[in-house]
PDB file of C-alpha atoms in Angstrom:
ATOM      1  CA  UNK A   1      16.777 -13.933   9.475  1.00  0.00           C
ATOM      2  CA  UNK A   2      15.057 -17.193  10.291  1.00  0.00           C
ATOM      3  CA  UNK A   3      14.240 -15.863  13.812  1.00  0.00           C
ATOM      4  CA  UNK A   4      11.936 -13.039  11.885  1.00  0.00           C
ATOM      5  CA  UNK A   5      10.323 -15.953   9.706  1.00  0.00           C
ATOM      6  CA  UNK A   6       9.364 -18.078  12.899  1.00  0.00           C
ATOM      7  CA  UNK A   7       8.263 -15.151  14.831  1.00  0.00           C
ATOM      8  CA  UNK A   8       6.130 -14.149  11.908  1.00  0.00           C
ATOM      9  CA  UNK A   9       4.266 -17.884  11.744  1.00  0.00           C
ATOM     10  CA  UNK A  10       3.950 -17.594  15.563  1.00  0.00           C
ATOM     11  CA  UNK A  11       1.887 -14.543  14.712  1.00  0.00           C
ATOM     12  CA  UNK A  12       0.035 -15.944  11.855  1.00  0.00           C
ATOM     13  CA  UNK A  13      -0.918 -18.851  14.059  1.00  0.00           C
ATOM     14  CA  UNK A  14      -2.126 -16.827  16.897  1.00  0.00           C
ATOM     15  CA  UNK A  15      -4.355 -14.743  14.651  1.00  0.00           C
ATOM     16  CA  UNK A  16      -5.612 -17.914  12.874  1.00  0.00           C
ATOM     17  CA  UNK A  17      -6.438 -19.484  16.191  1.00  0.00           C
ATOM     18  CA  UNK A  18      -7.218 -16.715  18.707  1.00  0.00           C
ATOM     19  CA  UNK A  19      -9.355 -18.427  21.107  1.00  0.00           C
ATOM     20  CA  UNK A  20      -6.953 -21.455  21.246  1.00  0.00           C
ATOM     21  CA  UNK A  21      -5.105 -20.734  24.537  1.00  0.00           C
ATOM     22  CA  UNK A  22      -3.096 -23.786  24.515  1.00  0.00           C
ATOM     23  CA  UNK A  23      -2.028 -23.074  20.890  1.00  0.00           C
ATOM     24  CA  UNK A  24      -0.934 -19.393  22.131  1.00  0.00           C
ATOM     25  CA  UNK A  25       0.870 -20.915  25.011  1.00  0.00           C
ATOM     26  CA  UNK A  26       2.570 -23.327  22.717  1.00  0.00           C
ATOM     27  CA  UNK A  27       3.661 -20.476  20.516  1.00  0.00           C
ATOM     28  CA  UNK A  28       4.900 -18.224  22.855  1.00  0.00           C
ATOM     29  CA  UNK A  29       6.724 -20.941  24.562  1.00  0.00           C
ATOM     30  CA  UNK A  30       8.503 -21.924  21.415  1.00  0.00           C
ATOM     31  CA  UNK A  31       8.932 -18.303  20.313  1.00  0.00           C
ATOM     32  CA  UNK A  32      10.904 -17.806  23.823  1.00  0.00           C
ATOM     33  CA  UNK A  33      13.160 -21.107  22.974  1.00  0.00           C
ATOM     34  CA  UNK A  34      13.995 -19.614  19.662  1.00  0.00           C
ATOM     35  CA  UNK A  35      14.700 -15.897  21.271  1.00  0.00           C
ATOM     36  CA  UNK A  36      17.019 -17.795  23.902  1.00  0.00           C
ATOM     37  CA  UNK A  37      18.601 -20.136  21.453  1.00  0.00           C
ATOM     38  CA  UNK A  38      19.537 -17.140  18.952  1.00  0.00           C
ATOM     39  CA  UNK A  39      20.815 -15.195  21.999  1.00  0.00           C
ATOM     40  CA  UNK A  40      23.485 -18.003  22.498  1.00  0.00           C
ATOM     41  CA  UNK A  41      25.471 -17.465  19.461  1.00  0.00           C
TER      42      UNK A  41
END
């Protein structure tokens, strides 16, 4: 369930910094990496 926690943290970060495009882009890339890594198991 770590992925769920990480995803909610990403969403919280996006809500906190809605105007920071680079922050959102980084968060999305991180979320995609987490999802891809999770799919491998």
